[in-house]
Structure formats: C-alpha cells, structure tokens
mmCIF file of C-alpha atoms in Angstrom:
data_model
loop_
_atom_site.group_PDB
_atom_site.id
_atom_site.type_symbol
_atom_site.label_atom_id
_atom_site.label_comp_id
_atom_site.label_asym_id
_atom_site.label_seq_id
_atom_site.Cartn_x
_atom_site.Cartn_y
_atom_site.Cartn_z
ATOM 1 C CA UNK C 1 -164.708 139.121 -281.999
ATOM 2 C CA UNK C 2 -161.512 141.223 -282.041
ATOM 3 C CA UNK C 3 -160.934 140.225 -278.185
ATOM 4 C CA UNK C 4 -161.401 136.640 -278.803
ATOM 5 C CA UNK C 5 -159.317 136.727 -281.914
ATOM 6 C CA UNK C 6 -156.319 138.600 -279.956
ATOM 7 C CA UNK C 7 -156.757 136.288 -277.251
ATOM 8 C CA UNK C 8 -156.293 133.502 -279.835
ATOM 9 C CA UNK C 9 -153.556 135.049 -281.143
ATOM 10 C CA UNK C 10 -152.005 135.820 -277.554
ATOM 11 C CA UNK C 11 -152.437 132.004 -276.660
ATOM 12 C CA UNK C 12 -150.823 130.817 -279.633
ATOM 13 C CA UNK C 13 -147.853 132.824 -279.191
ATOM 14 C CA UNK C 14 -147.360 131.690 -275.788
ATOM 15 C CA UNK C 15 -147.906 127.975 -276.869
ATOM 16 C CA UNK C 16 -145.260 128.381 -279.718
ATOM 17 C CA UNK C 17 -142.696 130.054 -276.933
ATOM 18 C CA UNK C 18 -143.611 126.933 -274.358
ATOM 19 C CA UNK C 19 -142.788 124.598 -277.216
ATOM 20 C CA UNK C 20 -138.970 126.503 -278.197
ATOM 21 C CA UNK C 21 -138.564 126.210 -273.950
ATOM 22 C CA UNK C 22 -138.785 122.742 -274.235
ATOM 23 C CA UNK C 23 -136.573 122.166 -276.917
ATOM 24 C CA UNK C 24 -134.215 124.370 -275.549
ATOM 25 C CA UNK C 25 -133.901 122.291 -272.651
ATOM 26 C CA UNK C 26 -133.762 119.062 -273.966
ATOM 27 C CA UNK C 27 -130.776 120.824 -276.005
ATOM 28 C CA UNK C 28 -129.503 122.174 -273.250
ATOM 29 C CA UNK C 29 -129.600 118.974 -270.869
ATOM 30 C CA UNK C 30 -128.310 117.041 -274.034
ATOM 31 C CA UNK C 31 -125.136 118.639 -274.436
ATOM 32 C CA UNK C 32 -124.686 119.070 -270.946
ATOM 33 C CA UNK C 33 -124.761 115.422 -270.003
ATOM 34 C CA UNK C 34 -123.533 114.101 -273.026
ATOM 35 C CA UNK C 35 -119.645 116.191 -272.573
ATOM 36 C CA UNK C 36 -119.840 115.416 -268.693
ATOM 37 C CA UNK C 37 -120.212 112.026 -269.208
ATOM 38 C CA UNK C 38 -118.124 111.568 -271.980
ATOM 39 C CA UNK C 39 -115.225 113.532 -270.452
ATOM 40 C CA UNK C 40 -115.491 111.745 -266.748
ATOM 41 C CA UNK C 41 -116.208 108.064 -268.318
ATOM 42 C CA UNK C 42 -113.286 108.527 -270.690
ATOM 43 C CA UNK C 43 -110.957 110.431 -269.295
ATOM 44 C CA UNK C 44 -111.312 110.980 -265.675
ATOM 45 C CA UNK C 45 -112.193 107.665 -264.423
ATOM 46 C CA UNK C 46 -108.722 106.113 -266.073
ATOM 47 C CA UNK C 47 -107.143 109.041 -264.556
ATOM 48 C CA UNK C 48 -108.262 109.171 -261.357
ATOM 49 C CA UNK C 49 -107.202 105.051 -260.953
ATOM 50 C CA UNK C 50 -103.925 105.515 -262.050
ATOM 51 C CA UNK C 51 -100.902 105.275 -259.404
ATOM 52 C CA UNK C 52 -99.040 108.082 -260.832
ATOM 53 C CA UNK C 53 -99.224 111.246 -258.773
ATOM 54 C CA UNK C 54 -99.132 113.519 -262.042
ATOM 55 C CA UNK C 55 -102.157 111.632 -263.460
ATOM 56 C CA UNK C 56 -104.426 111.807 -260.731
ATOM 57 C CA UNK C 57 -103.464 115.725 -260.335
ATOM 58 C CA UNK C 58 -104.392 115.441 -263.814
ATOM 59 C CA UNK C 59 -107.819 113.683 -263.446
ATOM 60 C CA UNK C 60 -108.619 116.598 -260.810
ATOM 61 C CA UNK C 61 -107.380 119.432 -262.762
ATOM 62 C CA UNK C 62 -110.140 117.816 -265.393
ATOM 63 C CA UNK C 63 -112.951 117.261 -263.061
ATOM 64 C CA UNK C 64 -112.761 121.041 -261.997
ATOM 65 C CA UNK C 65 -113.004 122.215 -265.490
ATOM 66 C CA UNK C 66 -116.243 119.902 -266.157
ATOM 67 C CA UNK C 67 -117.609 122.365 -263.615
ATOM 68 C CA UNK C 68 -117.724 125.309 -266.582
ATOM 69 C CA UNK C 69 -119.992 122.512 -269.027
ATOM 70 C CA UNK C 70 -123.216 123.568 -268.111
ATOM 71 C CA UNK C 71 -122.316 127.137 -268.946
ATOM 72 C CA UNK C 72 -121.201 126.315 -272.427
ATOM 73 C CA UNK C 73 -123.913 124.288 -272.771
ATOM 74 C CA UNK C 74 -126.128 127.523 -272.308
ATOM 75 C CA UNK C 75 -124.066 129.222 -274.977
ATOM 76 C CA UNK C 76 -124.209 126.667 -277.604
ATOM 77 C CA UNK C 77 -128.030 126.507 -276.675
ATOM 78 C CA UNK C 78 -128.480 129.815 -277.038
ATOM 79 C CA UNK C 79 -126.672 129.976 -280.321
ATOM 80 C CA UNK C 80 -128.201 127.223 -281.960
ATOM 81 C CA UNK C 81 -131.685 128.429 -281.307
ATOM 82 C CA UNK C 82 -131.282 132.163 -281.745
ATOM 83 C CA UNK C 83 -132.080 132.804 -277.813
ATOM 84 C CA UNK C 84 -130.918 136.024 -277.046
ATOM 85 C CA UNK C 85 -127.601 137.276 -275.094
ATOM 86 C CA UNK C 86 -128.229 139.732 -274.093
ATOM 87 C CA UNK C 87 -131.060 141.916 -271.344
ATOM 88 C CA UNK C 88 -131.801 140.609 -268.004
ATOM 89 C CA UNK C 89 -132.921 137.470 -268.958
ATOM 90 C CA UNK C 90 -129.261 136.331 -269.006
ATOM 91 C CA UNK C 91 -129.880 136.034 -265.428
ATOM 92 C CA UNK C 92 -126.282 137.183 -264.539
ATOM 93 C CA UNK C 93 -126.584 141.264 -262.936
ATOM 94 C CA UNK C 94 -125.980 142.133 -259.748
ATOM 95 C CA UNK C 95 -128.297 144.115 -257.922
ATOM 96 C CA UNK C 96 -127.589 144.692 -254.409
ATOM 97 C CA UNK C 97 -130.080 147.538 -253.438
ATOM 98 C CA UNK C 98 -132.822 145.617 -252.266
ATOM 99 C CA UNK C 99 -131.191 142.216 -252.183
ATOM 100 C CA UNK C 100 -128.590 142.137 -249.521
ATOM 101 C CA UNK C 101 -130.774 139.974 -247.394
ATOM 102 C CA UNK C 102 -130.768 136.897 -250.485
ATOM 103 C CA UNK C 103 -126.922 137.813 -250.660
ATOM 104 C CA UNK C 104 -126.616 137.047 -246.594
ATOM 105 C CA UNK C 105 -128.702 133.891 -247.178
ATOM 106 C CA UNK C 106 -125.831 132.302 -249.524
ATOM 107 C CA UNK C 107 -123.168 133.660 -247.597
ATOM 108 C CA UNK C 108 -123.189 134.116 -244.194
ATOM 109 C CA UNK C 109 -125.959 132.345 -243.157
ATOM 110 C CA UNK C 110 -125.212 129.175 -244.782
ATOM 111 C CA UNK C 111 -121.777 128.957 -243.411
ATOM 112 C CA UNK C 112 -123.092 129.512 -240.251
ATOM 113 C CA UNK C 113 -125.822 126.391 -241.306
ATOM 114 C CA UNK C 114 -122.943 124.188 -242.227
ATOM 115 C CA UNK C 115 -121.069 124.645 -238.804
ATOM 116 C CA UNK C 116 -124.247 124.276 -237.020
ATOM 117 C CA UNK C 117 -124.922 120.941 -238.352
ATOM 118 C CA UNK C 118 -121.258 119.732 -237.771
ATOM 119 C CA UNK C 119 -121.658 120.912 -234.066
ATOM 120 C CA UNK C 120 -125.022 118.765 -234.283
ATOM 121 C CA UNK C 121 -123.185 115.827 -235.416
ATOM 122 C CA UNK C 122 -120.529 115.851 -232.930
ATOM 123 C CA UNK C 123 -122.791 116.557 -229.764
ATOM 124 C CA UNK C 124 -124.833 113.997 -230.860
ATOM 125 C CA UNK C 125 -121.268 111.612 -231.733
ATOM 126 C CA UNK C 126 -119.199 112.916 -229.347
ATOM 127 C CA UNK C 127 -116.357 109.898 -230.015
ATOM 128 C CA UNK C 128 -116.095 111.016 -233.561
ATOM 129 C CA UNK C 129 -115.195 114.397 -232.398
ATOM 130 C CA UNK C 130 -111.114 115.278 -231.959
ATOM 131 C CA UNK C 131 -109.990 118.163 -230.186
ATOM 132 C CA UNK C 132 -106.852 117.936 -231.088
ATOM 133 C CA UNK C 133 -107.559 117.719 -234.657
ATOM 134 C CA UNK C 134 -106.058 114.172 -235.451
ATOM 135 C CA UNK C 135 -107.433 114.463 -238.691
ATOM 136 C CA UNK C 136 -105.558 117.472 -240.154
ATOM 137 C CA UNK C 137 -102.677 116.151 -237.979
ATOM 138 C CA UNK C 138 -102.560 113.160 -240.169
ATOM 139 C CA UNK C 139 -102.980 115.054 -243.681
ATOM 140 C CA UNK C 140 -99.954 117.169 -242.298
ATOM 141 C CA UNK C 141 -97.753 114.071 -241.819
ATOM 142 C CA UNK C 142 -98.371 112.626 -245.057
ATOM 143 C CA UNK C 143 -96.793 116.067 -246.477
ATOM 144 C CA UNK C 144 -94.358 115.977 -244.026
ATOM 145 C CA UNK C 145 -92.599 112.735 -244.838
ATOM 146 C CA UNK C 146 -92.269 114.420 -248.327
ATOM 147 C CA UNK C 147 -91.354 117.933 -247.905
ATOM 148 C CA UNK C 148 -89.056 116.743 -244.190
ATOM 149 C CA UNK C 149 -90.748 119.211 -242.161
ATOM 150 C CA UNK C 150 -91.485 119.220 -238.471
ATOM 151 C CA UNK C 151 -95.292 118.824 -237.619
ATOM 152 C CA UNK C 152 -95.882 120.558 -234.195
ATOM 153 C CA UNK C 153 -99.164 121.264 -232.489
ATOM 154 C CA UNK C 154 -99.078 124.540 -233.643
ATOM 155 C CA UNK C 155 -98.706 124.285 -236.885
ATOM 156 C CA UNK C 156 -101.787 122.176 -237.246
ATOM 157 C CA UNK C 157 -103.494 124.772 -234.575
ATOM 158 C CA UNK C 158 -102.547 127.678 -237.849
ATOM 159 C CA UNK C 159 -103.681 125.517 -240.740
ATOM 160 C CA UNK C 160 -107.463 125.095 -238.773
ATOM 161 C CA UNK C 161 -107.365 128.563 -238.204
ATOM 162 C CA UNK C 162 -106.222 129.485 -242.115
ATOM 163 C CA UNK C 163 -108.575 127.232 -243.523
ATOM 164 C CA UNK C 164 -111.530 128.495 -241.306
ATOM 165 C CA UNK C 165 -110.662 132.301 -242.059
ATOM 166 C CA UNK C 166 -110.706 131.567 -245.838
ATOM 167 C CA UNK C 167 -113.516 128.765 -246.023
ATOM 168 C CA UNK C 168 -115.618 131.912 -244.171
ATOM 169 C CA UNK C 169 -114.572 134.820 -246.075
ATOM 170 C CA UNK C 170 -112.817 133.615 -249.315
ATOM 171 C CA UNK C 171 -115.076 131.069 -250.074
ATOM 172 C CA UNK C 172 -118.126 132.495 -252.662
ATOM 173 C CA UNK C 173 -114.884 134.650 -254.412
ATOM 174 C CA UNK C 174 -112.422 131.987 -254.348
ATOM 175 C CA UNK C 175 -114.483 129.618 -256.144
ATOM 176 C CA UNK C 176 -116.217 131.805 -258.162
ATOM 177 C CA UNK C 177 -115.206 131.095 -261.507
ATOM 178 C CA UNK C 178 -115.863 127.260 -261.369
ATOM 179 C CA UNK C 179 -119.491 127.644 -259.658
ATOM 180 C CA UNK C 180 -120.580 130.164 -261.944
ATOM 181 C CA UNK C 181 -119.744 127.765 -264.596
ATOM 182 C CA UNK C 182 -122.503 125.672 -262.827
ATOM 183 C CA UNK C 183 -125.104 128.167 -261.722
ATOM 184 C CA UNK C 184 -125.541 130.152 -265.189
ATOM 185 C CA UNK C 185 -126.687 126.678 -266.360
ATOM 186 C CA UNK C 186 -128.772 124.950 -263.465
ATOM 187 C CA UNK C 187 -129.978 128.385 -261.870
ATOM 188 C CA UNK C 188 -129.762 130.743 -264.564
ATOM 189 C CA UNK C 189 -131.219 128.748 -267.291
ATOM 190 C CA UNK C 190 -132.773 125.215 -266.516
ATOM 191 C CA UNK C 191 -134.676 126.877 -263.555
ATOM 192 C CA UNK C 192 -136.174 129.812 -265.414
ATOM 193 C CA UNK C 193 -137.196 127.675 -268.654
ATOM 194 C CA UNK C 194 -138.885 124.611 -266.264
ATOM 195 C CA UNK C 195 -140.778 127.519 -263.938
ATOM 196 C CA UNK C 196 -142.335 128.316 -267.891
ATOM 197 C CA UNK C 197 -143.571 124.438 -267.534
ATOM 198 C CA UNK C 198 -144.333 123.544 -264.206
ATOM 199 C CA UNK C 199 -145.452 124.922 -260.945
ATOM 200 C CA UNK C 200 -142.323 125.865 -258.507
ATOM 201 C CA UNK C 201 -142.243 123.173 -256.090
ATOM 202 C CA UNK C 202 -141.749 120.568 -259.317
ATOM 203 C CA UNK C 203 -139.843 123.147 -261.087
ATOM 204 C CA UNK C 204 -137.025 123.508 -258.422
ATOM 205 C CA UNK C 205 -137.400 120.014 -257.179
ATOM 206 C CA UNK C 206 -136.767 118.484 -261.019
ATOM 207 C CA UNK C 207 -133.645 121.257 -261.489
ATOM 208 C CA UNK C 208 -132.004 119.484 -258.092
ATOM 209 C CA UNK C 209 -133.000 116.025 -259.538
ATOM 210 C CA UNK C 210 -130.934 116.534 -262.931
ATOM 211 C CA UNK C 211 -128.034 118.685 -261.119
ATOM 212 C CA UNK C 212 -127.758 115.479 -259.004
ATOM 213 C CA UNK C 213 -127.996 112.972 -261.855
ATOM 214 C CA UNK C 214 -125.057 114.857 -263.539
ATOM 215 C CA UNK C 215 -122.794 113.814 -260.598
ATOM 216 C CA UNK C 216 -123.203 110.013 -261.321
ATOM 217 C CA UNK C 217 -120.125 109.434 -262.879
ATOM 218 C CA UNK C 218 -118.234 111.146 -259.769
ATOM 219 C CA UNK C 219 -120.613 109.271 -256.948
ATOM 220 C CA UNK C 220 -119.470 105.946 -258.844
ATOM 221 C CA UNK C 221 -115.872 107.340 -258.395
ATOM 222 C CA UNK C 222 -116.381 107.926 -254.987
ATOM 223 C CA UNK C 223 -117.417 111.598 -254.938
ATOM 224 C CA UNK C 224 -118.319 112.871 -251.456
ATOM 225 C CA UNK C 225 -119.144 109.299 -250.301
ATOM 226 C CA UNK C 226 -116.341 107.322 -251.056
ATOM 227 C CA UNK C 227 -116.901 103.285 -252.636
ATOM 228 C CA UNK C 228 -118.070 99.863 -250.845
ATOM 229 C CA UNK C 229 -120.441 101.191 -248.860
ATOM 230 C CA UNK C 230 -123.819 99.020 -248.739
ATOM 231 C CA UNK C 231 -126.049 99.553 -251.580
ATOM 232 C CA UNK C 232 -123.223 100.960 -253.846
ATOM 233 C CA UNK C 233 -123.198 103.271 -255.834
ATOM 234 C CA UNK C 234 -126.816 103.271 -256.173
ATOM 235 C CA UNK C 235 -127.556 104.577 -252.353
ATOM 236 C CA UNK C 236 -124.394 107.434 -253.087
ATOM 237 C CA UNK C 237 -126.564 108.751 -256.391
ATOM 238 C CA UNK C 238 -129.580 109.174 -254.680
ATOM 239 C CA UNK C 239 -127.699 110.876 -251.610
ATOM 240 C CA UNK C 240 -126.359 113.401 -253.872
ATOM 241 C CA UNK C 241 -129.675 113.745 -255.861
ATOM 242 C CA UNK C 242 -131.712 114.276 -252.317
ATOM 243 C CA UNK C 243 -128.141 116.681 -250.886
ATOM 244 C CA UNK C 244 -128.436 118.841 -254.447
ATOM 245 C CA UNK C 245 -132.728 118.907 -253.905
ATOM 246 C CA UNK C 246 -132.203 120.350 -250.221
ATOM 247 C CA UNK C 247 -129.164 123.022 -251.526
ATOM 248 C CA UNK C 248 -130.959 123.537 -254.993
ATOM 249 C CA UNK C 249 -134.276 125.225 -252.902
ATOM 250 C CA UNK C 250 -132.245 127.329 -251.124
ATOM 251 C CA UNK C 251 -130.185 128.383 -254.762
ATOM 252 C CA UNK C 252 -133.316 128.783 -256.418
ATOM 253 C CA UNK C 253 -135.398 130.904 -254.001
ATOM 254 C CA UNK C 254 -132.595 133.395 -253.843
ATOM 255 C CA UNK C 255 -132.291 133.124 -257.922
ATOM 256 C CA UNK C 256 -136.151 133.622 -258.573
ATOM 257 C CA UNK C 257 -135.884 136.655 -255.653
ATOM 258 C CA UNK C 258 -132.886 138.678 -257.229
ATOM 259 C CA UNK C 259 -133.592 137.510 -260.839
ATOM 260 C CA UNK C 260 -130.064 136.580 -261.194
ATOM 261 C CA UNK C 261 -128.126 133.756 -260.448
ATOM 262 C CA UNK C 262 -125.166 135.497 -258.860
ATOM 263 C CA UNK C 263 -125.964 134.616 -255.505
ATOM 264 C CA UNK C 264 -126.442 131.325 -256.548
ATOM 265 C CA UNK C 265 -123.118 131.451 -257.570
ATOM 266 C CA UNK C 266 -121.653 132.839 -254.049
ATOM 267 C CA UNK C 267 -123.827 130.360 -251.927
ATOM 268 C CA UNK C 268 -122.398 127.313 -254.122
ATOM 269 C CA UNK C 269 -118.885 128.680 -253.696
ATOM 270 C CA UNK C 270 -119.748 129.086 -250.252
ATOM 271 C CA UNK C 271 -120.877 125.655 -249.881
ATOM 272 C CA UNK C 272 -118.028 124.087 -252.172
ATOM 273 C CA UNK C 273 -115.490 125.742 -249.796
ATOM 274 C CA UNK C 274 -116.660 125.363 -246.269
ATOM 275 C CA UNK C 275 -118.702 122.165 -246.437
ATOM 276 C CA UNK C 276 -115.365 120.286 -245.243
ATOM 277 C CA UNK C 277 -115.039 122.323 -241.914
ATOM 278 C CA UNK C 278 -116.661 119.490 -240.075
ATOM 279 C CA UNK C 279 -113.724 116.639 -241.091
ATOM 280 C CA UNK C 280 -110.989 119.345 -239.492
ATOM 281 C CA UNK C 281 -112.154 118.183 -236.215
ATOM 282 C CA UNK C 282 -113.099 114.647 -237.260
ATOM 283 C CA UNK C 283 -111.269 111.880 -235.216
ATOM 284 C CA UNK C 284 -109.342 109.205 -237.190
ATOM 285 C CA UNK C 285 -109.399 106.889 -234.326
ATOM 286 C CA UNK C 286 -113.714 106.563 -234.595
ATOM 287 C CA UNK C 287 -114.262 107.277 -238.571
ATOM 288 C CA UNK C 288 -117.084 109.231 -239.504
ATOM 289 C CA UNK C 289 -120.364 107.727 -241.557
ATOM 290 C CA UNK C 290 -120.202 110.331 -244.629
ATOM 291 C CA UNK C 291 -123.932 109.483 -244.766
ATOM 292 C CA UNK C 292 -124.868 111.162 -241.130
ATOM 293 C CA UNK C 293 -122.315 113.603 -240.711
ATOM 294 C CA UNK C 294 -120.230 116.048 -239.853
ATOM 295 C CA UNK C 295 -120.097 117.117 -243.309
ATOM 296 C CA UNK C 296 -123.148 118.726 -245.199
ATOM 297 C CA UNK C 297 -124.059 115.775 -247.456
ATOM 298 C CA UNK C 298 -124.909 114.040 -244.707
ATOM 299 C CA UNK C 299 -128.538 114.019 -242.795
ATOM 300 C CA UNK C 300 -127.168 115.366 -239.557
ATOM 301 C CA UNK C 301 -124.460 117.243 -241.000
ATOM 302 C CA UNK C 302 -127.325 118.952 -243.165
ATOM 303 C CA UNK C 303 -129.905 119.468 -241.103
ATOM 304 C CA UNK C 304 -129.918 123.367 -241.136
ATOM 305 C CA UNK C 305 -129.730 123.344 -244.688
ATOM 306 C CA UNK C 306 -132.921 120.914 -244.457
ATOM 307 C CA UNK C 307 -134.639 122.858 -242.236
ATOM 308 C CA UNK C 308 -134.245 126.308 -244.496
ATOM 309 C CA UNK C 309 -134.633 124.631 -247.383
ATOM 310 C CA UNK C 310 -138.219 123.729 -246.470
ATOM 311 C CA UNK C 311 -139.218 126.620 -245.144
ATOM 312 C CA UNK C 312 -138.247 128.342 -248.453
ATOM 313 C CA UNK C 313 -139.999 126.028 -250.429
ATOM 314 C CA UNK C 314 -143.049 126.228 -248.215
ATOM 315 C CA UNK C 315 -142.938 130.150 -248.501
ATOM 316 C CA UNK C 316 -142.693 129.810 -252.697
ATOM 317 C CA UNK C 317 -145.472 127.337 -252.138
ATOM 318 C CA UNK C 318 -147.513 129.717 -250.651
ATOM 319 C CA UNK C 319 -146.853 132.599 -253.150
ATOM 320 C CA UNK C 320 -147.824 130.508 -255.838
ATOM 321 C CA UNK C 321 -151.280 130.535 -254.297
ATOM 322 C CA UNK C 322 -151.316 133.825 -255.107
ATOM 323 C CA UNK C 323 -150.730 134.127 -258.552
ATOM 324 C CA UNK C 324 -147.740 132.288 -261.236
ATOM 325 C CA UNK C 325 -144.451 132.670 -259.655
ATOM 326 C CA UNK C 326 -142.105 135.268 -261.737
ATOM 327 C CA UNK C 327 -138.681 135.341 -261.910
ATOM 328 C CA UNK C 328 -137.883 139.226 -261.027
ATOM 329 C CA UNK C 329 -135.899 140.810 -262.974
#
C-alpha cells in the first residue's frame, strides 16, 4: 500500500510539473510573438518602406535587436512563474570535454555543408555561376559612386577573400550576441519544456514550426525570399518554416547532446554569417531562384543541411526506442 501510495504521489507530482510546462510555454510563446509582431508590424514595416537612407538603417538596426525577444521572453517567463535561474537547467554552460565533436557539427562542418550545397547549385546551374564575381562587383559600384573610389578587379578579388575568411572563422563569435538572444529561447527553453510533452521527432519538429512562424512578419517583408514571387507570401512562410525544421534538427540534436544551447548558438551564428557565400559568386546577368539555390534556404542550396538533418533525426528516433530521450546535463 505504501508503494502504490508513493507511486500516486510520484505521478501526481509529475502531472502538476507537466501542467506548469505548459503554461510556461504558452507564456513564453505569448510574449514572444506578441513583442515581435508588434515591434515589426508597427515599427519595422513603415521603416523598412521608407525612402530615407537613415530610416531604413533604422528599420535594420530594429530588426537585429528583435533577435534578443525570445531571450527576454524566457526571463519574464521565468520570473512570473517562479522557474528557477539558476543550475544547469538554464541550458547555457559550456562543456567542451566530451563535446568537441557537437561543437565541430555547428561550426565547421556546417560551413563546409553550406559551401557544398552552393557548389551543388552551380554545377547543376552552371549559367548562374560568375567567376568573376559580377555580383559583389556590382554591390562595390553602388558604394563607389558614393564614396568616388576606383573599383578594380582586385579589390573585389580582397573583399571575396575578407568576407570568406571571416564568414569561416568569425562567424559563431561575431554574431554571437544576437543568436544567443534566439537560441536561449527556441533551444534552451521551448525545446526542453516540449521534449517534457511530446516524443522528439514532434518535439523538435513543432520548435522549428513556431521559430519559423515568428519570421512571418519579415517573409511578408521580403526576408530571405524577396516579394512577387508566385504564391506570395504564403509559399515564402512555409519555405522558412520547412528551412528553420531542417536547421532546427541539427540545433536541437547538438542542444539535447551537450545539454546546453551554446552550440546552438555558434551553429546559428555560423549559419547567419556564411549562408550568403553562395550570392558572392552569383551572376547578375542569369538571376538566381532564392527558392533552389545557391543560398541555404533554398532546396539545392540546402541539401547537406537536409541530408544531416535527417540522419540526426533518424538517430534521436532510434534512441527514443530505447528509453525517453533526456536532455544531458
């Protein structure tokens, strides 16, 4: 009788804890979406179509701080329902013994991902590709007729080179800040509370679903895939829900594996930094389809990142089989 009454007891308890998880995150997605939206509806969008230069570097200088909203979201969360701040399930230490190999994942390897699919795209589109890099050539002249100076061949040959050698290396600690404003709250709070609810395929799948949702206003903006296209903007919001699925596997697995979302952090800086290498050899001449390629959001441009996101989400799949998936920490 004492078992089954501890058992009772036990089950209860765990019931009551599900039940403050899922208020938490309808607390947390609340204020998340609610300031996002709000602050891109209201203030970016007139922004962004104004003509004045100092407006629209004003609408940008917004839309990169919206990035920090899902971490203050977490805080206010936390505050509001007495959740903890401190202990490892803040999700934000850094434990490299033992986790260098989820750190290369993020870093190396999906740079190395990203250029693969642009190469991908271009052997497979070979008149979109521009050896002579008309592309940055033509950003360059724009600045030129500004600033008066003289664009030569190799000056555009050292900006390629510059922004390769920092989209590479710089990247995950260049853009730290901002993504960490992201990660804490998809990776290093939505993920852990949903994996309380759900099994992980759902659980990771859903986190990519709502991280993509809270682009909308941006897509409709023309975010990554620009305006006009055919089925607009409907087609561009499920792009980026499907793009922030594929990237949000490979964010989670190494999350759940470290029990932190630091590298989470470094592979979304990584990403947010590099994902462009593709346009620097994009011809102007024969414009690329942002929906194929060379870029990441697109299905060629993406494919590695398709490819290792599956097979990550297969593996968790498969450990699940073997018992609840934990978070370690």
């Amino acid at each position: 009788m004492k078992d089954m009454g501890a058992r009772f007891k036990e089950a209860q308890k765990k019931q009551e804890e599900q039940g403050r998880d899922v208020r938490r995150v309808w607390i947390f997605l609340l204020i998340t979406f609610a300031l996002t939206y709000a602050v891109e509806i209201f203030m970016i969008m007139p922004l962004a179509g104004s003509a004045d230069a100092e407006m629209a570097m004003m609408a940008q200088m917004i839309k990169a701080s919206v990035m920090f909203v899902p971490s203050f979201a977490v805080i206010v969360t936390r505050a509001m329902t007495r959740e903890s701040f401190v202990g490892k399930g803040m999700m934000i230490h850094v434990r490299l013994k033992g986790n260098l190999k989820y750190y290369a994942l993020v870093w190396p390897c999906l740079g190395a991902l990203i250029l693969l699919g642009a190469v991908l795209y271009f052997v497979l589109f070979p008149s979109k590709f521009d050896p002579q890099m008309g592309y940055v050539r033509s950003q360059l002249l724009q600045q030129a007729e500004m600033t008066g100076e003289t664009v030569t061949d190799e000056t555009v040959r050292r900006i390629v080179l510059i922004q390769l050698v920092m989209g590479i290396f710089l990247s995950p600690f260049a853009n730290f800040l901002n993504c960490f404003g992201e990660e804490w709250g998809w990776r290093g709070y939505l993920l852990p509370k949903l994996l309380k609810q759900f099994k992980v395929v759902p659980a990771i799948l859903i986190t990519g679903v709502v991280w993509g949702l809270w682009h909308m206003p941006l897509i409709i903006m023309g975010h990554n895939y620009g305006v006009g296209y055919p089925g607009y903007p409907l087609v561009g919001v499920i792009a980026m829900c499907i793009f922030c699925m594929v990237t949000g596997v490979i964010f989670s697995y190494v999350t759940i594996k470290t029990g932190s979302c630091i590298p989470a952090v470094m592979g979304h800086g990584m990403l947010n930094g590099f994902a462009a290498v593709g346009l620097l050899f994009s011809s102007i001449e024969d414009p690329f389809n942002v929906f194929i390629g060379p870029m990441p959001v697109g299905l060629v441009g993406g494919l590695g990142l398709i490819a290792l996101a599956g097979v990550l989400l297969y593996k968790l799949y498969q450990q699940e089989k073997e018992g609840p998936i934990q978070i370690s920490v």
